[in-house]
Amino acid sequence: METIPPFNLAVIIATAVCSYLGFTQPGFAERWLFDVQEMRRYKQYYRIVSSAFVHGNWPHLLFNMYALYSFGGAVEQSFGATDFLLIYFSGIIGGNLLSLALHFKQEYRALGASGGVCGIIYACIFLMPGSSVYIFFVPVPIPAYIFAIAFIAYSYFGLRRQIGNIGHDAHLGGAIIGLIVTTILHPAIVPQNPILYPAVMGLSAIMFLLLFLPTAFKYGNRR
């Protein structure tokens, strides 16, 4: 049986324990989730990170932790614990900062680790060129370059049109900030992906600009 890298395992266990406490003690989740009004009123900016350790329900937790095990384990095994932790937590912070900027004057609450998970997935895509991404309910592997473009586009349109009870903003912000941190750590990914890298970064820059045009986001989400 393949051993789970220690820091990947530690993050998964900590998230599972905190999420379980949130399921059984609603007050615990309330203190940890991403809540724009609480951050503005009481300066509780720790929620930018703590919200990644609580989830809405068991399927939400299991889906995120399976993805973190699959992709985060590969990053830690191949590139070390420091890279894994930096990319994961930068994705969490980046995704939540985008959410905070977009919803700063609104009643907005969310929870979940998907911003960090998306950052890790994008790190894998660019650190391991030619790889494929497997998604639940899709019977065939998706080439990483197709997934990278499609995910960015879907996150943008999902956010603008409020598709589902999903934190598309955290997904988008986490993926791009995670990729930027990966680039700082491993600048060789740029020449290794001479078409995909500028395509993703260029598309992301356009979408980030468009996101800050006048628009309204009203609903809290799971990530």
Short mmCIF file of C-alpha atoms in Angstrom, two decimals, residues 1-222:
data_model
loop_
_atom_site.label_atom_id
_atom_site.label_comp_id
_atom_site.label_asym_id
_atom_site.label_seq_id
_atom_site.Cartn_x
_atom_site.Cartn_y
_atom_site.Cartn_z
CA MET A 1 0.00 0.00 0.00
CA GLU A 2 1.36 3.39 -0.99
CA THR A 3 2.25 5.65 1.93
CA ILE A 4 0.57 9.05 2.05
CA PRO A 5 3.20 11.83 2.34
CA PRO A 6 3.22 13.08 5.95
CA PHE A 7 2.22 16.72 5.47
CA ASN A 8 -0.51 15.80 3.00
CA LEU A 9 -1.79 13.31 5.56
CA ALA A 10 -1.57 15.85 8.40
CA VAL A 11 -3.63 18.42 6.48
CA ILE A 12 -6.24 15.81 5.58
CA ILE A 13 -6.53 14.61 9.20
CA ALA A 14 -6.72 18.14 10.61
CA THR A 15 -9.39 19.09 8.07
CA ALA A 16 -11.40 15.94 8.76
CA VAL A 17 -11.29 16.48 12.54
CA CYS A 18 -12.28 20.15 12.30
CA SER A 19 -15.03 19.39 9.81
CA TYR A 20 -16.41 16.67 12.07
CA LEU A 21 -16.46 19.11 14.97
CA GLY A 22 -18.32 21.52 12.71
CA PHE A 23 -20.88 18.84 11.81
CA THR A 24 -21.53 17.98 15.45
CA GLN A 25 -21.05 21.42 17.02
CA PRO A 26 -22.62 24.14 14.83
CA GLY A 27 -21.03 26.86 16.95
CA PHE A 28 -17.59 25.55 16.00
CA ALA A 29 -18.31 25.90 12.27
CA GLU A 30 -19.79 29.37 12.85
CA ARG A 31 -16.56 30.56 14.43
CA TRP A 32 -14.39 29.18 11.63
CA LEU A 33 -16.28 29.69 8.36
CA PHE A 34 -15.68 32.51 5.88
CA ASP A 35 -18.04 35.34 6.87
CA VAL A 36 -17.50 38.73 5.25
CA GLN A 37 -19.56 40.67 7.78
CA GLU A 38 -17.75 39.13 10.76
CA MET A 39 -14.40 39.96 9.17
CA ARG A 40 -15.43 43.54 8.51
CA ARG A 41 -17.08 44.09 11.89
CA TYR A 42 -14.64 42.28 14.18
CA LYS A 43 -11.52 42.04 12.01
CA GLN A 44 -11.63 38.23 12.18
CA TYR A 45 -9.36 37.75 9.19
CA TYR A 46 -8.20 34.38 10.51
CA ARG A 47 -11.34 33.08 8.79
CA ILE A 48 -9.55 33.44 5.45
CA VAL A 49 -7.57 30.33 6.43
CA SER A 50 -9.74 28.66 9.07
CA SER A 51 -12.70 28.32 6.67
CA ALA A 52 -10.70 25.75 4.69
CA PHE A 53 -10.82 23.38 7.68
CA VAL A 54 -14.63 23.16 7.88
CA HIS A 55 -17.05 21.74 5.32
CA GLY A 56 -20.76 21.70 4.66
CA ASN A 57 -21.35 17.93 4.84
CA TRP A 58 -19.63 14.57 4.43
CA PRO A 59 -19.73 14.42 0.60
CA HIS A 60 -18.27 17.94 0.44
CA LEU A 61 -15.45 16.94 2.80
CA LEU A 62 -14.76 13.58 1.15
CA PHE A 63 -14.64 15.04 -2.36
CA ASN A 64 -12.15 17.75 -1.37
CA MET A 65 -9.97 15.43 0.69
CA TYR A 66 -9.87 12.77 -2.03
CA ALA A 67 -8.72 15.41 -4.52
CA LEU A 68 -6.16 16.70 -2.02
CA TYR A 69 -4.88 13.16 -1.41
CA SER A 70 -4.63 12.46 -5.15
CA PHE A 71 -2.96 15.67 -6.30
CA GLY A 72 -1.37 16.93 -3.08
CA GLY A 73 0.34 13.60 -2.49
CA ALA A 74 1.90 13.78 -5.95
CA VAL A 75 3.17 17.33 -5.34
CA GLU A 76 4.66 16.49 -1.93
CA GLN A 77 6.26 13.26 -3.13
CA SER A 78 7.82 14.85 -6.21
CA PHE A 79 8.65 18.37 -4.99
CA GLY A 80 8.67 18.24 -1.19
CA ALA A 81 6.56 19.31 1.77
CA THR A 82 7.48 22.99 1.56
CA ASP A 83 6.18 23.29 -1.98
CA PHE A 84 3.01 21.40 -1.10
CA LEU A 85 2.23 23.61 1.89
CA LEU A 86 3.08 26.88 0.14
CA ILE A 87 0.92 26.07 -2.89
CA TYR A 88 -1.99 24.70 -0.87
CA PHE A 89 -2.24 27.57 1.60
CA SER A 90 -1.58 30.23 -1.04
CA GLY A 91 -4.51 28.78 -2.98
CA ILE A 92 -6.72 29.01 0.11
CA ILE A 93 -5.66 32.59 0.83
CA GLY A 94 -5.82 33.67 -2.81
CA GLY A 95 -9.26 32.20 -3.34
CA ASN A 96 -10.65 33.75 -0.18
CA LEU A 97 -9.11 37.15 -0.86
CA LEU A 98 -10.85 37.18 -4.25
CA SER A 99 -14.11 36.26 -2.50
CA LEU A 100 -13.55 39.01 0.05
CA ALA A 101 -12.88 41.60 -2.66
CA LEU A 102 -15.96 40.62 -4.68
CA HIS A 103 -18.33 40.39 -1.71
CA PHE A 104 -16.84 43.00 0.63
CA LYS A 105 -20.06 44.98 1.10
CA GLN A 106 -22.42 42.01 1.10
CA GLU A 107 -23.75 39.32 3.41
CA TYR A 108 -21.59 36.42 2.24
CA ARG A 109 -20.64 33.19 3.98
CA ALA A 110 -18.78 30.16 2.67
CA LEU A 111 -16.65 27.22 3.77
CA GLY A 112 -14.43 24.52 2.35
CA ALA A 113 -10.90 23.82 1.10
CA SER A 114 -11.48 23.96 -2.64
CA GLY A 115 -9.38 27.09 -3.21
CA GLY A 116 -6.31 25.25 -1.91
CA VAL A 117 -7.26 22.05 -3.73
CA CYS A 118 -7.59 23.97 -7.02
CA GLY A 119 -4.18 25.52 -6.47
CA ILE A 120 -2.69 22.05 -5.99
CA ILE A 121 -4.45 20.68 -9.08
CA TYR A 122 -3.06 23.48 -11.23
CA ALA A 123 0.40 22.92 -9.78
CA CYS A 124 0.17 19.28 -10.88
CA ILE A 125 -1.01 20.22 -14.36
CA PHE A 126 1.98 22.48 -14.98
CA LEU A 127 4.63 20.61 -13.00
CA MET A 128 3.76 17.35 -14.77
CA PRO A 129 3.15 18.21 -18.44
CA GLY A 130 1.20 15.68 -20.46
CA SER A 131 -0.74 14.40 -17.47
CA SER A 132 -4.48 13.81 -17.32
CA VAL A 133 -7.14 14.72 -14.79
CA TYR A 134 -9.75 12.26 -13.58
CA ILE A 135 -13.14 13.58 -12.47
CA PHE A 136 -15.94 11.70 -10.72
CA PHE A 137 -18.68 10.51 -13.10
CA VAL A 138 -16.49 11.13 -16.18
CA PRO A 139 -15.48 7.69 -17.53
CA VAL A 140 -12.36 8.85 -19.40
CA PRO A 141 -9.32 10.89 -18.35
CA ILE A 142 -9.34 14.54 -19.40
CA PRO A 143 -6.07 15.86 -20.88
CA ALA A 144 -4.66 18.39 -18.44
CA TYR A 145 -4.46 21.20 -21.00
CA ILE A 146 -8.18 20.88 -21.79
CA PHE A 147 -9.10 20.78 -18.11
CA ALA A 148 -6.94 23.86 -17.36
CA ILE A 149 -8.72 26.05 -19.92
CA ALA A 150 -12.21 24.61 -19.36
CA PHE A 151 -12.00 24.99 -15.58
CA ILE A 152 -11.03 28.66 -15.79
CA ALA A 153 -13.86 29.39 -18.22
CA TYR A 154 -16.43 27.43 -16.21
CA SER A 155 -15.43 29.11 -12.95
CA TYR A 156 -15.80 32.55 -14.50
CA PHE A 157 -19.20 31.91 -16.06
CA GLY A 158 -20.37 30.01 -12.99
CA LEU A 159 -19.49 33.01 -10.86
CA ARG A 160 -21.12 35.57 -13.13
CA ARG A 161 -24.30 33.52 -13.46
CA GLN A 162 -24.37 32.11 -9.91
CA ILE A 163 -24.48 28.49 -11.09
CA GLY A 164 -25.09 26.14 -8.19
CA ASN A 165 -24.25 26.51 -4.51
CA ILE A 166 -20.55 26.62 -5.33
CA GLY A 167 -17.79 29.12 -4.51
CA HIS A 168 -16.59 29.65 -8.08
CA ASP A 169 -14.65 32.74 -7.02
CA ALA A 170 -12.58 30.74 -4.51
CA HIS A 171 -11.96 28.06 -7.14
CA LEU A 172 -10.78 30.61 -9.69
CA GLY A 173 -8.66 32.61 -7.25
CA GLY A 174 -7.17 29.49 -5.69
CA ALA A 175 -6.22 27.99 -9.04
CA ILE A 176 -4.51 31.12 -10.34
CA ILE A 177 -2.73 32.13 -7.13
CA GLY A 178 -1.62 28.54 -6.67
CA LEU A 179 -0.23 28.59 -10.22
CA ILE A 180 1.56 31.89 -9.61
CA VAL A 181 3.24 30.51 -6.47
CA THR A 182 4.16 27.35 -8.41
CA THR A 183 5.76 29.56 -11.06
CA ILE A 184 7.81 31.39 -8.43
CA LEU A 185 8.98 28.07 -6.99
CA HIS A 186 9.54 26.41 -10.38
CA PRO A 187 9.94 29.01 -13.16
CA ALA A 188 10.85 26.23 -15.61
CA ILE A 189 7.13 25.42 -15.94
CA VAL A 190 6.79 28.44 -18.27
CA PRO A 191 9.06 27.15 -21.09
CA GLN A 192 7.83 23.60 -20.42
CA ASN A 193 4.28 24.74 -21.22
CA PRO A 194 4.91 27.35 -23.95
CA ILE A 195 1.31 27.46 -25.22
CA LEU A 196 -0.80 26.44 -22.22
CA TYR A 197 0.88 28.72 -19.68
CA PRO A 198 0.36 32.04 -21.52
CA ALA A 199 -3.12 30.90 -22.57
CA VAL A 200 -4.19 30.24 -18.97
CA MET A 201 -2.55 33.35 -17.54
CA GLY A 202 -3.85 35.60 -20.32
CA LEU A 203 -7.38 34.26 -20.03
CA SER A 204 -7.24 34.59 -16.26
CA ALA A 205 -6.06 38.21 -16.44
CA ILE A 206 -8.97 39.09 -18.72
CA MET A 207 -11.48 37.35 -16.46
CA PHE A 208 -10.12 38.98 -13.31
CA LEU A 209 -10.58 42.39 -14.92
CA LEU A 210 -14.10 41.54 -16.02
CA LEU A 211 -15.02 40.30 -12.55
CA PHE A 212 -14.56 43.75 -11.10
CA LEU A 213 -16.97 45.38 -13.50
CA PRO A 214 -20.24 46.31 -11.72
CA THR A 215 -22.02 43.10 -10.76
CA ALA A 216 -23.82 41.56 -7.80
CA PHE A 217 -23.02 38.38 -5.88
CA LYS A 218 -25.51 37.54 -3.17
CA TYR A 219 -25.13 33.98 -2.05
CA GLY A 220 -22.80 32.14 0.28
CA ASN A 221 -21.33 28.94 -1.09
CA ARG A 222 -19.62 25.69 -0.35
#
